[in-house]
Amino acid sequence: MSRILEELESAGIAFSMDYEDLIAYCKDFNPLHQLKLLKKLTPALPEVVVFPKSVDEVSKVLKIANSLGIPVYVFGGASGVIDSATPYEGGIALSTLGLDWIEIEEENRIATCGAGVVGGRLEKILNHRGFSLRHIPQSLYCSTVGGWVATASSGQFSTGYGNIEDLIVSLKVVLPNGEILEERKTPRRAGVDLKRLFVGSEGLFGVIAEVTMKFFELPKESVKLSFEYKSIESALEDAKKLLSLKPALMRIFDDEETLRYFDSEAFSTIVIFEGDGAREKGKIARSISKGREVEGYADIWLEKRFDVSDISKIGVLGFVFDTIEVSCF
Ligand SMILES: Cc1cc2nc3c(=O)[nH]c(=O)nc-3n(C[C@H](O)[C@H](O)[C@H](O)COP(=O)(O)OP(=O)(O)OC[C@H]3O[C@@H](n4cnc5c(N)ncnc54)[C@H](O)[C@@H]3O)c2cc1C
C-alpha cells in the first residue's frame, strides 16, 4: 500500500483514505448492501479511493496497480444494482467522477464526454440548446455515461431511439495495463467494432474514460396515448400492432401496477409518438387499438417516472426489494 500511495503522490493523482470515502466506494445500489449499511455494516472496503481527472491519470493509476498486482474497482455513480464493483479484495476504488468534461458538436449531433459525467447534467445542458440524449434511464440523475456503457444501459425511450449500444459513436478506453485505446469518431468504420466489447463489460476489460454519444433535437411534436384492457394478453396483442408504428415509448402495466399508478382496476398501456408524423401515427394507433382509450395515464407516468420514494420507505423497515428485467419472445 505504501508503494501505491508514494506512486500516486509522485504522479500528482488525488486520492483519499478517509473513512467516509472508503464507505462511499464500498458498494453499489444492490439491495442487500443497502440493508447492511442500515445495520452499520459494510460489504467490503477498498484501501484507497483514487480520483483521476484525465485519461492520462487513469492510465497512470492502472499502470501502478498493474505493476504491483493490486485490484482496481471502477465506480461511476454507484447506482448499479448487481454488486459488480464491490471491492471484495480491497485495493483501489477508482472514481470516474473527476472525468467530467463535455464537448458538444451541435452540427454533428454528437457529444464527447468524460466517463464520469452524470447523465442528468448532460441531458439538462442539451435541453437548454434544444436537444436531448433520449437515453433516459430511471437513474438518469445518479448514473454516469461511462456506467451506462459498462452496464449496457437501457432507457425509458429505448423503444424508439435504441439502447446505449445504439447511441454510442466511439469510446476512449484505458486497458488494464494502462494502454489507451481510442476509436475514431466516425459513424461506422471497417474492421471489428471494439466498442461492442465494452458494452456490458462491468469494468472487466478496462476503464471506459471517454464516450462520444449521439443526441437528437427535442421533438417538436409528441402524442401521448393511454389504453385499458381486460387482460395482459390483449394488452400484448395490441402492443405488437402498435410497435409497427415505431413509438418512442411504450409500456404495459399489469393490474397491480395499473392500480398503483392510475388507480384503476384494469391492465393498461401507454404509448408516446414523437417527432414529425407523430399526430398521424397517433390517429392510426387509435384506429387499430382494441383497448379502451383513457385520458392522462401517460402524463401521470411521466410525472412519477423518477420517483422511487415509495420503495425507499420499505428498505428502512428491513425489507429487501429488487427489480429484474426479463427479455423473452
Ligand atoms: C433507482 C434506480 C433506477 C435504475 N434505472 C435504470 C434504468 O432505467 N436503466 C438501466 O439500464 N439501469 C437502471 N438502473 C441501474 C444503474 O443505474 C445502471 O446500471 C447505470 O448504468 C449504472 O451507472 P453508474 O454510473 O451508476 O455505474 P456504477 O454503478 O458506478 O457501475 C456499474 C458497473 O459498471 C462499472 N463501471 C462504471 N463506470 C465504468 C467505467 N467508466 N469504465 C468501466 N467500468 C465502469 C462498474 O465497475 C460496475 O461494474 C437503475 C438503478 C437504480 C438504483
Short mmCIF file of C-alpha atoms and ligand atoms in Angstrom, two decimals:
data_model
loop_
_atom_site.label_atom_id
_atom_site.label_comp_id
_atom_site.label_asym_id
_atom_site.label_seq_id
_atom_site.Cartn_x
_atom_site.Cartn_y
_atom_site.Cartn_z
CA MET A 1 0.00 0.00 0.00
CA SER A 2 2.75 2.46 0.91
CA ARG A 3 4.30 1.94 -2.56
CA ILE A 4 0.96 2.77 -4.18
CA LEU A 5 0.50 5.92 -2.13
CA GLU A 6 4.03 7.06 -2.96
CA GLU A 7 3.46 6.45 -6.65
CA LEU A 8 0.07 8.20 -6.64
CA GLU A 9 1.58 11.14 -4.80
CA SER A 10 4.51 11.48 -7.17
CA ALA A 11 2.12 11.25 -10.17
CA GLY A 12 0.03 14.04 -8.61
CA ILE A 13 -3.17 11.97 -8.63
CA ALA A 14 -5.80 12.84 -6.00
CA PHE A 15 -6.66 10.05 -3.57
CA SER A 16 -8.32 9.58 -0.22
CA MET A 17 -8.18 7.09 2.62
CA ASP A 18 -10.80 8.91 4.71
CA TYR A 19 -13.30 6.50 6.19
CA GLU A 20 -16.21 8.44 4.63
CA ASP A 21 -14.72 7.97 1.18
CA LEU A 22 -13.97 4.30 1.74
CA ILE A 23 -17.61 3.79 2.73
CA ALA A 24 -18.90 5.79 -0.24
CA TYR A 25 -16.92 3.48 -2.53
CA CYS A 26 -17.62 0.16 -0.81
CA LYS A 27 -20.78 -0.87 -2.68
CA ASP A 28 -23.27 -0.19 -5.40
CA PHE A 29 -27.07 0.09 -5.05
CA ASN A 30 -27.56 -3.63 -4.58
CA PRO A 31 -30.49 -4.03 -2.14
CA LEU A 32 -28.60 -6.38 0.18
CA HIS A 33 -25.89 -3.75 0.58
CA GLN A 34 -28.48 -1.13 1.50
CA LEU A 35 -29.74 -3.41 4.24
CA LYS A 36 -26.19 -3.99 5.50
CA LEU A 37 -25.47 -0.27 5.64
CA LEU A 38 -28.60 0.31 7.73
CA LYS A 39 -27.07 -2.09 10.24
CA LYS A 40 -23.83 -0.08 10.02
CA LEU A 41 -22.06 -2.95 8.25
CA THR A 42 -20.12 -2.70 5.01
CA PRO A 43 -19.85 -5.49 2.43
CA ALA A 44 -16.13 -4.76 1.91
CA LEU A 45 -13.84 -1.73 1.93
CA PRO A 46 -11.25 -0.53 -0.58
CA GLU A 47 -7.91 0.55 0.86
CA VAL A 48 -7.78 3.77 -1.10
CA VAL A 49 -10.07 5.75 -3.40
CA VAL A 50 -8.44 7.50 -6.37
CA PHE A 51 -9.95 10.42 -8.27
CA PRO A 52 -8.21 10.75 -11.67
CA LYS A 53 -9.05 13.91 -13.62
CA SER A 54 -7.84 12.92 -17.08
CA VAL A 55 -7.41 9.91 -19.33
CA ASP A 56 -3.64 10.06 -18.68
CA GLU A 57 -4.20 9.93 -14.94
CA VAL A 58 -6.44 6.86 -15.34
CA SER A 59 -3.67 5.27 -17.37
CA LYS A 60 -1.12 6.05 -14.65
CA VAL A 61 -3.32 4.54 -11.92
CA LEU A 62 -3.78 1.32 -13.91
CA LYS A 63 -0.06 1.11 -14.69
CA ILE A 64 0.80 1.48 -11.00
CA ALA A 65 -1.85 -1.06 -9.92
CA ASN A 66 -0.82 -3.47 -12.65
CA SER A 67 2.84 -3.32 -11.76
CA LEU A 68 2.05 -4.04 -8.09
CA GLY A 69 -0.71 -6.59 -8.71
CA ILE A 70 -3.35 -4.54 -6.88
CA PRO A 71 -7.04 -4.97 -7.81
CA VAL A 72 -8.92 -1.93 -9.16
CA TYR A 73 -12.70 -1.46 -8.89
CA VAL A 74 -14.28 1.14 -11.16
CA PHE A 75 -17.05 3.39 -9.83
CA GLY A 76 -19.25 5.81 -11.75
CA GLY A 77 -22.43 6.85 -9.96
CA ALA A 78 -22.55 3.57 -7.97
CA SER A 79 -26.21 3.18 -9.00
CA GLY A 80 -25.59 -0.31 -10.40
CA VAL A 81 -27.61 -2.99 -8.66
CA ILE A 82 -25.78 -6.24 -9.32
CA ASP A 83 -22.91 -5.99 -6.82
CA SER A 84 -20.28 -5.89 -9.55
CA ALA A 85 -17.97 -3.18 -8.20
CA THR A 86 -17.78 -4.22 -4.54
CA PRO A 87 -14.08 -4.24 -3.59
CA TYR A 88 -14.11 -7.72 -2.04
CA GLU A 89 -10.33 -7.93 -2.42
CA GLY A 90 -9.55 -4.47 -1.08
CA GLY A 91 -7.19 -2.49 -3.25
CA ILE A 92 -8.13 0.59 -5.24
CA ALA A 93 -11.56 2.06 -5.87
CA LEU A 94 -11.28 4.30 -8.93
CA SER A 95 -13.90 7.04 -9.12
CA THR A 96 -14.60 8.34 -12.62
CA LEU A 97 -16.44 11.42 -11.32
CA GLY A 98 -13.40 13.65 -11.98
CA LEU A 99 -13.61 12.78 -15.71
CA ASP A 100 -16.29 15.40 -16.17
CA TRP A 101 -15.65 17.26 -19.43
CA ILE A 102 -18.39 17.78 -22.02
CA GLU A 103 -17.81 18.85 -25.62
CA ILE A 104 -20.92 19.33 -27.73
CA GLU A 105 -20.79 19.30 -31.55
CA GLU A 106 -24.24 20.58 -32.49
CA GLU A 107 -23.57 20.28 -36.21
CA ASN A 108 -22.74 16.58 -35.96
CA ARG A 109 -25.27 15.92 -33.17
CA ILE A 110 -22.63 14.26 -31.01
CA ALA A 111 -21.32 14.93 -27.52
CA THR A 112 -17.94 13.76 -26.28
CA CYS A 113 -17.87 13.39 -22.50
CA GLY A 114 -15.59 12.22 -19.75
CA ALA A 115 -16.92 8.90 -18.45
CA GLY A 116 -17.85 10.43 -15.10
CA VAL A 117 -20.35 12.93 -16.47
CA VAL A 118 -23.66 12.38 -14.68
CA GLY A 119 -26.43 11.73 -17.22
CA GLY A 120 -28.87 14.28 -15.81
CA ARG A 121 -26.31 17.08 -16.12
CA LEU A 122 -25.58 16.28 -19.76
CA GLU A 123 -29.29 15.99 -20.57
CA LYS A 124 -30.04 19.39 -18.98
CA ILE A 125 -27.23 21.11 -20.87
CA LEU A 126 -28.50 19.59 -24.11
CA ASN A 127 -32.12 20.57 -23.29
CA HIS A 128 -31.03 24.22 -22.93
CA ARG A 129 -29.76 24.05 -26.50
CA GLY A 130 -32.90 22.36 -27.88
CA PHE A 131 -31.54 18.80 -27.86
CA SER A 132 -31.92 15.60 -25.87
CA LEU A 133 -29.99 12.36 -25.44
CA ARG A 134 -33.25 10.43 -25.50
CA HIS A 135 -31.34 7.98 -23.29
CA ILE A 136 -33.34 8.38 -20.10
CA PRO A 137 -32.79 5.56 -17.60
CA GLN A 138 -34.69 5.95 -14.34
CA SER A 139 -31.29 6.51 -12.72
CA LEU A 140 -30.55 9.45 -15.08
CA TYR A 141 -29.63 11.75 -12.20
CA CYS A 142 -27.36 9.31 -10.34
CA SER A 143 -25.59 7.38 -13.11
CA THR A 144 -22.72 8.28 -15.43
CA VAL A 145 -22.21 7.93 -19.18
CA GLY A 146 -19.29 5.51 -18.58
CA GLY A 147 -21.53 3.48 -16.27
CA TRP A 148 -24.22 3.36 -18.96
CA VAL A 149 -21.78 1.76 -21.40
CA ALA A 150 -20.32 -0.62 -18.80
CA THR A 151 -23.80 -1.88 -17.83
CA ALA A 152 -25.42 -1.99 -21.31
CA SER A 153 -27.97 0.52 -20.07
CA SER A 154 -31.47 0.85 -21.43
CA GLY A 155 -33.74 3.87 -21.03
CA GLN A 156 -37.37 4.88 -20.99
CA PHE A 157 -37.28 5.91 -24.67
CA SER A 158 -35.16 2.99 -25.87
CA THR A 159 -38.15 1.54 -27.75
CA GLY A 160 -37.82 4.38 -30.24
CA TYR A 161 -34.21 5.52 -30.01
CA GLY A 162 -32.32 2.35 -29.12
CA ASN A 163 -30.28 1.22 -26.13
CA ILE A 164 -26.89 2.61 -25.18
CA GLU A 165 -25.11 0.40 -27.76
CA ASP A 166 -27.13 2.10 -30.50
CA LEU A 167 -26.30 5.58 -29.22
CA ILE A 168 -22.54 5.49 -28.74
CA VAL A 169 -20.33 6.57 -31.61
CA SER A 170 -16.90 5.84 -30.16
CA LEU A 171 -15.05 5.20 -26.90
CA LYS A 172 -11.71 6.03 -25.36
CA VAL A 173 -10.73 3.21 -23.04
CA VAL A 174 -7.78 2.57 -20.74
CA LEU A 175 -6.85 -1.12 -20.76
CA PRO A 176 -5.80 -2.86 -17.52
CA ASN A 177 -2.10 -2.44 -18.40
CA GLY A 178 -2.57 1.32 -18.79
CA GLU A 179 -2.55 1.37 -22.59
CA ILE A 180 -5.01 3.87 -24.09
CA LEU A 181 -7.32 2.63 -26.81
CA GLU A 182 -9.07 5.25 -28.90
CA GLU A 183 -11.61 4.70 -31.65
CA ARG A 184 -12.06 7.21 -34.45
CA LYS A 185 -15.20 9.31 -34.19
CA THR A 186 -16.92 8.04 -37.31
CA PRO A 187 -20.49 6.78 -37.63
CA ARG A 188 -19.24 3.38 -38.85
CA ARG A 189 -15.80 2.01 -39.61
CA ALA A 190 -14.26 -1.04 -41.22
CA GLY A 191 -12.96 -3.82 -39.01
CA VAL A 192 -14.02 -5.15 -35.64
CA ASP A 193 -16.31 -2.86 -33.68
CA LEU A 194 -14.29 -2.68 -30.46
CA LYS A 195 -16.76 -0.59 -28.53
CA ARG A 196 -19.17 -3.54 -28.51
CA LEU A 197 -16.67 -5.39 -26.33
CA PHE A 198 -17.03 -2.79 -23.62
CA VAL A 199 -20.83 -2.58 -23.67
CA GLY A 200 -21.89 -4.52 -20.59
CA SER A 201 -18.28 -5.25 -19.59
CA GLU A 202 -18.90 -4.05 -15.99
CA GLY A 203 -15.34 -2.77 -15.69
CA LEU A 204 -13.72 -6.11 -16.54
CA PHE A 205 -11.77 -5.10 -19.67
CA GLY A 206 -10.57 -1.69 -18.55
CA VAL A 207 -11.80 1.78 -17.69
CA ILE A 208 -14.08 3.50 -20.18
CA ALA A 209 -12.61 7.01 -19.94
CA GLU A 210 -14.45 8.97 -22.62
CA VAL A 211 -17.68 8.37 -24.52
CA THR A 212 -18.92 10.02 -27.73
CA MET A 213 -22.70 9.80 -27.93
CA LYS A 214 -25.38 10.77 -30.40
CA PHE A 215 -28.09 13.21 -29.42
CA PHE A 216 -31.32 14.37 -31.04
CA GLU A 217 -33.39 17.50 -31.49
CA LEU A 218 -36.02 17.85 -28.79
CA PRO A 219 -39.17 16.57 -30.51
CA LYS A 220 -41.45 19.39 -31.64
CA GLU A 221 -44.47 17.11 -31.87
CA SER A 222 -45.49 14.50 -29.34
CA VAL A 223 -48.67 12.45 -28.98
CA LYS A 224 -49.40 10.54 -25.77
CA LEU A 225 -52.00 7.78 -25.72
CA SER A 226 -53.26 5.50 -22.96
CA PHE A 227 -55.42 2.37 -23.29
CA GLU A 228 -57.04 -0.04 -20.84
CA TYR A 229 -57.57 -3.78 -21.33
CA LYS A 230 -59.31 -6.67 -19.59
CA SER A 231 -56.25 -8.97 -19.74
CA ILE A 232 -52.49 -8.83 -20.14
CA GLU A 233 -52.85 -10.97 -23.30
CA SER A 234 -54.99 -8.37 -25.04
CA ALA A 235 -52.55 -5.62 -23.99
CA LEU A 236 -49.69 -7.65 -25.51
CA GLU A 237 -51.59 -8.29 -28.73
CA ASP A 238 -52.22 -4.57 -29.07
CA ALA A 239 -48.59 -3.77 -28.28
CA LYS A 240 -47.41 -5.88 -31.20
CA LYS A 241 -49.58 -3.86 -33.57
CA LEU A 242 -48.64 -0.52 -32.04
CA LEU A 243 -44.92 -1.32 -32.27
CA SER A 244 -45.16 -1.37 -36.06
CA LEU A 245 -45.80 2.40 -35.81
CA LYS A 246 -42.40 2.82 -34.12
CA PRO A 247 -43.40 4.62 -30.92
CA ALA A 248 -40.71 6.44 -28.91
CA LEU A 249 -42.02 4.86 -25.74
CA MET A 250 -44.40 2.07 -24.90
CA ARG A 251 -45.08 0.42 -21.55
CA ILE A 252 -47.57 -2.20 -20.46
CA PHE A 253 -48.79 -2.23 -16.84
CA ASP A 254 -50.28 -5.30 -15.22
CA ASP A 255 -53.30 -5.00 -12.91
CA GLU A 256 -51.21 -4.34 -9.76
CA GLU A 257 -49.22 -1.57 -11.43
CA THR A 258 -52.30 -0.05 -13.09
CA LEU A 259 -53.93 0.17 -9.67
CA ARG A 260 -50.78 1.63 -8.11
CA TYR A 261 -50.09 4.22 -10.80
CA PHE A 262 -53.53 5.06 -12.20
CA ASP A 263 -55.96 3.96 -9.50
CA SER A 264 -57.94 1.76 -11.87
CA GLU A 265 -58.76 -1.96 -11.89
CA ALA A 266 -57.53 -2.97 -15.34
CA PHE A 267 -54.43 -3.70 -17.41
CA SER A 268 -53.07 -0.74 -19.32
CA THR A 269 -50.62 0.56 -21.92
CA ILE A 270 -49.13 3.97 -22.55
CA VAL A 271 -47.69 4.89 -25.94
CA ILE A 272 -45.83 8.03 -26.97
CA PHE A 273 -45.10 9.02 -30.56
CA GLU A 274 -42.54 11.76 -31.16
CA GLY A 275 -41.32 13.95 -33.99
CA ASP A 276 -42.63 14.54 -37.50
CA GLY A 277 -45.68 12.43 -38.24
CA ALA A 278 -46.49 11.81 -34.56
CA ARG A 279 -50.05 13.07 -34.95
CA GLU A 280 -50.68 10.83 -37.96
CA LYS A 281 -49.26 7.82 -36.09
CA GLY A 282 -51.48 8.65 -33.12
CA LYS A 283 -54.54 8.58 -35.38
CA ILE A 284 -53.56 5.18 -36.81
CA ALA A 285 -52.85 3.85 -33.30
CA ARG A 286 -56.33 4.85 -32.16
CA SER A 287 -57.88 3.14 -35.15
CA ILE A 288 -56.01 -0.18 -34.73
CA SER A 289 -56.06 -0.48 -30.94
CA LYS A 290 -58.60 -2.83 -29.39
CA GLY A 291 -58.11 -1.20 -25.97
CA ARG A 292 -60.38 1.38 -24.35
CA GLU A 293 -58.78 4.79 -24.69
CA VAL A 294 -58.37 6.58 -21.36
CA GLU A 295 -57.11 10.07 -20.62
CA GLY A 296 -53.87 11.08 -18.97
CA TYR A 297 -52.13 7.83 -17.89
CA ALA A 298 -49.05 8.72 -19.95
CA ASP A 299 -48.83 12.12 -18.25
CA ILE A 300 -49.25 10.60 -14.79
CA TRP A 301 -46.47 8.11 -15.50
CA LEU A 302 -44.14 10.78 -16.97
CA GLU A 303 -44.66 12.86 -13.85
CA LYS A 304 -43.82 9.96 -11.49
CA ARG A 305 -41.16 8.18 -13.51
CA PHE A 306 -38.11 9.21 -11.43
CA ASP A 307 -39.87 8.97 -8.09
CA VAL A 308 -38.71 5.98 -6.05
CA SER A 309 -39.79 7.42 -2.71
CA ASP A 310 -42.48 4.70 -2.16
CA ILE A 311 -39.97 1.88 -2.25
CA SER A 312 -37.29 3.87 -0.42
CA LYS A 313 -39.54 3.77 2.64
CA ILE A 314 -39.67 -0.03 2.60
CA GLY A 315 -35.90 -0.55 2.95
CA VAL A 316 -35.61 1.15 6.32
CA LEU A 317 -38.26 -1.23 7.69
CA GLY A 318 -35.87 -4.09 7.00
CA PHE A 319 -37.44 -5.35 3.76
CA VAL A 320 -35.40 -6.11 0.68
CA PHE A 321 -36.85 -5.14 -2.67
CA ASP A 322 -35.38 -5.51 -6.10
CA THR A 323 -36.36 -5.26 -9.76
CA ILE A 324 -35.38 -7.65 -12.51
CA GLU A 325 -35.63 -7.25 -16.22
CA VAL A 326 -36.59 -10.23 -18.32
CA SER A 327 -36.30 -10.48 -22.09
CA CYS A 328 -38.39 -13.06 -23.87
CA PHE A 329 -40.20 -13.71 -27.11
C1 LIG B 1 -33.44 3.75 -8.86
C2 LIG B 1 -32.64 3.09 -9.97
C3 LIG B 1 -33.15 3.09 -11.26
C4 LIG B 1 -32.44 2.49 -12.31
N1 LIG B 1 -32.93 2.55 -13.57
C5 LIG B 1 -32.25 2.00 -14.60
C6 LIG B 1 -32.75 2.10 -15.94
O1 LIG B 1 -33.80 2.67 -16.21
N2 LIG B 1 -32.00 1.52 -16.92
C7 LIG B 1 -30.82 0.90 -16.66
O2 LIG B 1 -30.18 0.41 -17.60
N3 LIG B 1 -30.34 0.80 -15.40
C8 LIG B 1 -31.01 1.34 -14.38
N4 LIG B 1 -30.50 1.26 -13.10
C9 LIG B 1 -29.21 0.61 -12.86
C10 LIG B 1 -28.00 1.58 -12.98
O3 LIG B 1 -28.39 2.89 -12.75
C11 LIG B 1 -27.36 1.47 -14.35
O4 LIG B 1 -26.81 0.19 -14.47
C12 LIG B 1 -26.30 2.54 -14.63
O5 LIG B 1 -25.93 2.43 -15.99
C13 LIG B 1 -25.07 2.41 -13.77
O6 LIG B 1 -24.28 3.58 -13.97
P1 LIG B 1 -23.30 4.11 -12.83
O7 LIG B 1 -22.54 5.25 -13.37
O8 LIG B 1 -24.05 4.35 -11.58
O9 LIG B 1 -22.33 2.85 -12.69
P2 LIG B 1 -21.77 2.16 -11.37
O10 LIG B 1 -22.89 1.64 -10.54
O11 LIG B 1 -20.78 3.03 -10.71
O12 LIG B 1 -21.01 0.93 -12.01
C14 LIG B 1 -21.73 -0.14 -12.60
C15 LIG B 1 -20.76 -1.15 -13.20
O13 LIG B 1 -20.04 -0.55 -14.28
C16 LIG B 1 -18.65 -0.45 -13.99
N5 LIG B 1 -18.23 0.89 -14.44
C17 LIG B 1 -18.77 2.09 -14.10
N6 LIG B 1 -18.16 3.09 -14.76
C18 LIG B 1 -17.22 2.50 -15.55
C19 LIG B 1 -16.24 2.99 -16.47
N7 LIG B 1 -16.13 4.30 -16.73
N8 LIG B 1 -15.43 2.10 -17.07
C20 LIG B 1 -15.53 0.78 -16.82
N9 LIG B 1 -16.42 0.25 -15.97
C21 LIG B 1 -17.25 1.10 -15.33
C22 LIG B 1 -18.52 -0.68 -12.50
O14 LIG B 1 -17.29 -1.27 -12.18
C23 LIG B 1 -19.69 -1.63 -12.24
O15 LIG B 1 -19.34 -2.93 -12.61
C24 LIG B 1 -31.20 1.85 -12.03
C25 LIG B 1 -30.68 1.86 -10.73
C26 LIG B 1 -31.39 2.47 -9.71
C27 LIG B 1 -30.81 2.47 -8.33
#
